[in-house]
């Protein structure tokens, strides 16, 4: 590879082409003037205009965004608290950590069936928004816990001890040292929770009920009934763009914060000078 780097470059190009060429073609034909999705005949915004006039799409979009935001907030709060709790050593910590990460490896079909039985038969939660929220929190919470806990495990505990030695109280040390260091992981966990909820199909298909169809389920249903139509292509393109923009914004904010942020040692010295 060192003698022939062009081979490695070719492999990388092929891998990225395999991943992103279908999405690029999808985005291109969403601006097609005809209904054909196999060839591009001309540029037009017709299908996006029809989407904006479709009340079913707007209702599904409103439900999906509201559900994703609520799920992200709940998962971020509970997951962050759980990660801080698992930071301390206590009996049974390994078992609790395993149980919190187990939903990440459970098949979505199994998760959907089990949550359907639990919500309807045991908990008495009717199908709809609240059943969807319970399901989305259950499979998104693990990602927040893992991301935040990974960041906490990489932190040097001596920074907090140094802040305490310099006269900072527990809350001041947390506010000026611990929280700035863990905030990018909390934001990343929130973004994961939002995108997982926004893009979920399988579990939402089980728990949606009548009048509670999320946008991915709507796309899947329309594609199964009518095939790949230009409206579905435009809607799918919009979903890809939203997901990519949110991910890009999160990466940019985290990178800028890492470049601008002061060193933890400076934070600790600031605590001692202010206190």
CSV table of C-alpha atoms in Angstrom, one decimal:
chain,number,residue,atom,x,y,z
A,1,UNK,CA,0.0,0.0,0.0
A,2,UNK,CA,2.9,2.4,0.7
A,3,UNK,CA,4.4,1.8,-2.7
A,4,UNK,CA,1.0,1.9,-4.5
A,5,UNK,CA,-1.2,4.4,-2.6
A,6,UNK,CA,-3.5,4.7,-5.7
A,7,UNK,CA,-4.9,1.2,-4.9
A,8,UNK,CA,-6.0,2.4,-1.4
A,9,UNK,CA,-7.5,5.6,-2.9
A,10,UNK,CA,-9.4,3.5,-5.5
A,11,UNK,CA,-10.8,1.2,-2.8
A,12,UNK,CA,-11.9,4.2,-0.8
A,13,UNK,CA,-13.5,5.8,-3.8
A,14,UNK,CA,-15.4,2.6,-4.6
A,15,UNK,CA,-16.6,2.3,-1.0
A,16,UNK,CA,-17.9,5.8,-0.9
A,17,UNK,CA,-19.4,5.5,-4.3
A,18,UNK,CA,-21.3,2.4,-3.3
A,19,UNK,CA,-22.6,4.2,-0.2
A,20,UNK,CA,-23.6,7.6,-1.6
A,21,UNK,CA,-24.3,7.2,-5.4
A,22,UNK,CA,-27.8,5.8,-4.8
A,23,UNK,CA,-28.6,8.7,-2.4
A,24,UNK,CA,-27.1,11.2,-5.0
A,25,UNK,CA,-29.3,9.7,-7.7
A,26,UNK,CA,-32.3,9.9,-5.5
A,27,UNK,CA,-31.7,13.6,-4.8
A,28,UNK,CA,-31.2,14.3,-8.5
A,29,UNK,CA,-34.4,12.6,-9.7
A,30,UNK,CA,-36.4,14.4,-7.0
A,31,UNK,CA,-35.9,17.5,-9.2
A,32,UNK,CA,-37.0,15.6,-12.3
A,33,UNK,CA,-39.7,17.2,-14.4
A,34,UNK,CA,-41.3,13.9,-15.3
A,35,UNK,CA,-42.5,11.0,-13.2
A,36,UNK,CA,-39.7,8.8,-14.3
A,37,UNK,CA,-37.1,7.8,-11.7
A,38,UNK,CA,-34.9,6.0,-14.1
A,39,UNK,CA,-33.8,9.0,-16.3
A,40,UNK,CA,-33.5,12.7,-15.7
A,41,UNK,CA,-35.4,14.7,-18.3
A,42,UNK,CA,-35.4,18.3,-16.9
A,43,UNK,CA,-35.2,20.3,-13.7
A,44,UNK,CA,-38.4,21.1,-11.8
A,45,UNK,CA,-39.6,21.7,-8.3
A,46,UNK,CA,-43.0,20.2,-9.0
A,47,UNK,CA,-42.8,17.3,-6.6
A,48,UNK,CA,-41.7,19.4,-3.7
A,49,UNK,CA,-44.6,21.8,-4.3
A,50,UNK,CA,-47.0,18.8,-4.3
A,51,UNK,CA,-45.5,17.6,-1.0
A,52,UNK,CA,-46.1,21.0,0.6
A,53,UNK,CA,-49.7,20.8,-0.4
A,54,UNK,CA,-50.2,17.3,0.9
A,55,UNK,CA,-51.9,17.4,4.3
A,56,UNK,CA,-51.1,13.8,5.1
A,57,UNK,CA,-47.4,14.5,4.7
A,58,UNK,CA,-47.5,17.6,6.8
A,59,UNK,CA,-49.4,15.8,9.6
A,60,UNK,CA,-46.9,12.9,9.5
A,61,UNK,CA,-44.0,15.4,9.6
A,62,UNK,CA,-45.5,17.3,12.5
A,63,UNK,CA,-46.0,14.1,14.5
A,64,UNK,CA,-42.5,12.8,13.7
A,65,UNK,CA,-40.7,16.1,14.7
A,66,UNK,CA,-42.7,16.4,17.9
A,67,UNK,CA,-42.1,12.8,18.8
A,68,UNK,CA,-38.3,13.0,18.0
A,69,UNK,CA,-37.9,16.2,20.0
A,70,UNK,CA,-39.7,14.8,23.0
A,71,UNK,CA,-37.9,11.5,22.9
A,72,UNK,CA,-34.5,13.3,22.6
A,73,UNK,CA,-35.2,15.5,25.6
A,74,UNK,CA,-36.3,12.6,27.8
A,75,UNK,CA,-33.5,10.3,26.7
A,76,UNK,CA,-30.9,13.1,27.2
A,77,UNK,CA,-32.0,13.9,30.7
A,78,UNK,CA,-32.4,10.2,31.8
A,79,UNK,CA,-29.4,9.0,29.9
A,80,UNK,CA,-27.0,11.7,31.2
A,81,UNK,CA,-28.1,11.1,34.8
A,82,UNK,CA,-27.7,7.3,34.3
A,83,UNK,CA,-24.2,7.8,32.9
A,84,UNK,CA,-23.1,9.9,35.9
A,85,UNK,CA,-24.6,7.3,38.2
A,86,UNK,CA,-22.7,4.5,36.5
A,87,UNK,CA,-19.5,6.5,36.9
A,88,UNK,CA,-19.4,5.5,40.6
A,89,UNK,CA,-18.4,2.0,41.6
A,90,UNK,CA,-21.2,0.1,43.4
A,91,UNK,CA,-22.4,-3.5,43.6
A,92,UNK,CA,-24.3,-4.5,40.5
A,93,UNK,CA,-23.0,-1.7,38.3
A,94,UNK,CA,-21.9,-4.1,35.5
A,95,UNK,CA,-25.3,-5.7,35.4
A,96,UNK,CA,-27.1,-2.4,35.2
A,97,UNK,CA,-24.7,-1.2,32.5
A,98,UNK,CA,-25.4,-4.4,30.5
A,99,UNK,CA,-29.2,-4.0,30.9
A,100,UNK,CA,-29.0,-0.4,29.7
A,101,UNK,CA,-27.0,-1.3,26.6
A,102,UNK,CA,-28.9,-4.4,25.7
A,103,UNK,CA,-31.6,-2.7,23.6
A,104,UNK,CA,-28.8,-1.7,21.1
A,105,UNK,CA,-28.4,-5.4,20.1
A,106,UNK,CA,-32.0,-6.5,20.3
A,107,UNK,CA,-33.6,-6.9,16.8
A,108,UNK,CA,-36.1,-4.1,16.0
A,109,UNK,CA,-38.8,-6.7,15.2
A,110,UNK,CA,-38.5,-8.2,18.6
A,111,UNK,CA,-38.4,-4.8,20.2
A,112,UNK,CA,-41.5,-3.7,18.4
A,113,UNK,CA,-43.5,-6.9,19.3
A,114,UNK,CA,-42.5,-6.8,22.9
A,115,UNK,CA,-43.3,-3.1,23.3
A,116,UNK,CA,-46.7,-3.6,21.6
A,117,UNK,CA,-47.6,-6.4,24.0
A,118,UNK,CA,-46.3,-4.4,27.0
A,119,UNK,CA,-48.0,-1.1,26.1
A,120,UNK,CA,-51.4,-2.5,25.0
A,121,UNK,CA,-51.8,-5.5,27.3
A,122,UNK,CA,-49.9,-4.7,30.5
A,123,UNK,CA,-49.5,-0.9,30.7
A,124,UNK,CA,-52.8,-0.1,29.1
A,125,UNK,CA,-51.2,2.7,26.9
A,126,UNK,CA,-53.3,3.2,23.7
A,127,UNK,CA,-51.6,3.1,20.4
A,128,UNK,CA,-50.5,6.5,19.3
A,129,UNK,CA,-48.2,9.2,20.5
A,130,UNK,CA,-47.6,8.0,24.0
A,131,UNK,CA,-47.0,4.4,23.0
A,132,UNK,CA,-44.6,5.7,20.3
A,133,UNK,CA,-42.8,7.9,22.8
A,134,UNK,CA,-42.3,5.0,25.2
A,135,UNK,CA,-40.9,2.8,22.4
A,136,UNK,CA,-38.6,5.5,21.1
A,137,UNK,CA,-37.2,6.3,24.5
A,138,UNK,CA,-36.6,2.6,25.2
A,139,UNK,CA,-34.4,2.1,22.2
A,140,UNK,CA,-32.7,5.5,22.1
A,141,UNK,CA,-31.8,5.7,25.8
A,142,UNK,CA,-29.0,3.2,25.4
A,143,UNK,CA,-27.2,5.3,22.8
A,144,UNK,CA,-27.2,8.4,25.1
A,145,UNK,CA,-25.9,6.4,28.0
A,146,UNK,CA,-23.1,4.8,26.0
A,147,UNK,CA,-22.0,8.1,24.5
A,148,UNK,CA,-22.0,10.1,27.7
A,149,UNK,CA,-20.5,7.3,29.7
A,150,UNK,CA,-17.7,6.9,27.2
A,151,UNK,CA,-16.8,10.6,27.6
A,152,UNK,CA,-17.0,10.4,31.4
A,153,UNK,CA,-14.7,7.3,31.5
A,154,UNK,CA,-12.1,9.3,29.5
A,155,UNK,CA,-12.1,12.3,31.8
A,156,UNK,CA,-9.2,12.7,34.3
A,157,UNK,CA,-10.7,12.7,37.8
A,158,UNK,CA,-7.8,14.8,39.0
A,159,UNK,CA,-9.2,17.8,37.3
A,160,UNK,CA,-12.2,17.8,39.6
A,161,UNK,CA,-10.0,17.1,42.6
A,162,UNK,CA,-7.8,20.0,41.6
A,163,UNK,CA,-10.8,22.3,41.5
A,164,UNK,CA,-11.8,21.1,45.0
A,165,UNK,CA,-8.3,21.7,46.3
A,166,UNK,CA,-8.4,25.2,44.9
A,167,UNK,CA,-11.5,26.1,46.8
A,168,UNK,CA,-14.3,25.2,44.4
A,169,UNK,CA,-17.4,23.7,45.8
A,170,UNK,CA,-19.1,20.6,44.3
A,171,UNK,CA,-21.5,22.6,42.2
A,172,UNK,CA,-18.9,25.1,41.0
A,173,UNK,CA,-16.5,22.3,40.1
A,174,UNK,CA,-19.2,20.5,38.1
A,175,UNK,CA,-20.3,23.8,36.4
A,176,UNK,CA,-16.8,25.0,35.4
A,177,UNK,CA,-14.9,21.7,34.9
A,178,UNK,CA,-17.1,18.6,34.5
A,179,UNK,CA,-20.0,20.0,32.5
A,180,UNK,CA,-18.0,21.8,29.8
A,181,UNK,CA,-16.0,18.6,29.2
A,182,UNK,CA,-19.0,16.3,29.0
A,183,UNK,CA,-21.3,18.7,27.1
A,184,UNK,CA,-20.2,17.7,23.6
A,185,UNK,CA,-21.1,14.1,24.5
A,186,UNK,CA,-24.5,15.1,25.8
A,187,UNK,CA,-25.1,17.0,22.6
A,188,UNK,CA,-24.0,14.0,20.5
A,189,UNK,CA,-26.3,11.7,22.5
A,190,UNK,CA,-29.2,14.1,22.0
A,191,UNK,CA,-28.5,14.2,18.3
A,192,UNK,CA,-28.4,10.3,18.2
A,193,UNK,CA,-31.7,10.1,20.1
A,194,UNK,CA,-33.4,12.6,17.7
A,195,UNK,CA,-32.2,10.9,14.6
A,196,UNK,CA,-33.0,7.4,15.8
A,197,UNK,CA,-36.6,8.5,16.6
A,198,UNK,CA,-36.9,10.5,13.4
A,199,UNK,CA,-35.8,7.7,11.1
A,200,UNK,CA,-37.5,4.7,12.9
A,201,UNK,CA,-39.8,2.5,10.8
A,202,UNK,CA,-40.1,-0.9,12.3
A,203,UNK,CA,-41.1,-0.1,15.9
A,204,UNK,CA,-43.3,2.9,14.8
A,205,UNK,CA,-45.1,0.6,12.4
A,206,UNK,CA,-46.2,-1.6,15.4
A,207,UNK,CA,-47.2,1.2,17.8
A,208,UNK,CA,-48.5,4.0,15.5
A,209,UNK,CA,-52.2,3.2,15.4
A,210,UNK,CA,-54.8,5.0,13.4
A,211,UNK,CA,-54.0,8.7,12.9
A,212,UNK,CA,-50.5,8.4,14.3
A,213,UNK,CA,-48.4,7.6,11.3
A,214,UNK,CA,-44.9,8.9,11.4
A,215,UNK,CA,-43.1,10.2,8.3
A,216,UNK,CA,-40.8,7.1,7.7
A,217,UNK,CA,-43.8,4.8,8.1
A,218,UNK,CA,-45.8,6.9,5.6
A,219,UNK,CA,-42.9,6.7,3.1
A,220,UNK,CA,-42.6,3.0,3.6
A,221,UNK,CA,-46.4,2.5,3.1
A,222,UNK,CA,-46.6,4.7,0.1
A,223,UNK,CA,-43.6,3.0,-1.6
A,224,UNK,CA,-45.1,-0.5,-0.8
A,225,UNK,CA,-48.5,0.5,-2.3
A,226,UNK,CA,-47.6,2.6,-5.3
A,227,UNK,CA,-43.9,1.9,-5.9
A,228,UNK,CA,-41.1,4.5,-5.9
A,229,UNK,CA,-43.0,7.6,-7.0
A,230,UNK,CA,-41.5,11.1,-7.5
A,231,UNK,CA,-43.3,12.4,-4.4
A,232,UNK,CA,-41.8,9.7,-2.3
A,233,UNK,CA,-38.4,10.4,-3.8
A,234,UNK,CA,-38.7,14.1,-3.0
A,235,UNK,CA,-39.8,13.3,0.6
A,236,UNK,CA,-37.0,10.8,1.1
A,237,UNK,CA,-34.5,13.4,-0.2
A,238,UNK,CA,-35.8,15.9,2.3
A,239,UNK,CA,-35.4,13.4,5.1
A,240,UNK,CA,-31.8,12.7,4.1
A,241,UNK,CA,-31.0,16.4,3.9
A,242,UNK,CA,-32.5,17.1,7.4
A,243,UNK,CA,-30.6,14.2,9.0
A,244,UNK,CA,-27.3,15.2,7.3
A,245,UNK,CA,-27.7,18.9,8.2
A,246,UNK,CA,-28.4,18.0,11.9
A,247,UNK,CA,-25.4,15.7,12.0
A,248,UNK,CA,-23.1,18.3,10.2
A,249,UNK,CA,-24.3,21.1,12.6
A,250,UNK,CA,-23.5,18.9,15.6
A,251,UNK,CA,-20.0,18.1,14.2
A,252,UNK,CA,-19.2,21.8,13.5
A,253,UNK,CA,-20.4,23.0,16.9
A,254,UNK,CA,-18.4,20.3,18.7
A,255,UNK,CA,-15.3,21.1,16.6
A,256,UNK,CA,-15.5,24.8,17.2
A,257,UNK,CA,-16.1,24.3,20.8
A,258,UNK,CA,-13.0,22.1,21.0
A,259,UNK,CA,-10.9,24.7,19.2
A,260,UNK,CA,-12.2,27.8,21.2
A,261,UNK,CA,-12.6,26.1,24.5
A,262,UNK,CA,-10.0,26.8,27.2
A,263,UNK,CA,-7.9,24.1,28.8
A,264,UNK,CA,-9.4,22.4,31.9
A,265,UNK,CA,-6.4,23.6,33.8
A,266,UNK,CA,-7.3,27.2,32.9
A,267,UNK,CA,-10.9,26.5,34.1
A,268,UNK,CA,-9.6,25.3,37.4
A,269,UNK,CA,-7.3,28.3,37.9
A,270,UNK,CA,-10.2,30.5,37.0
A,271,UNK,CA,-12.2,28.9,39.8
A,272,UNK,CA,-9.5,29.5,42.3
A,273,UNK,CA,-9.1,33.2,41.3
A,274,UNK,CA,-12.8,33.8,41.4
A,275,UNK,CA,-13.4,32.0,44.7
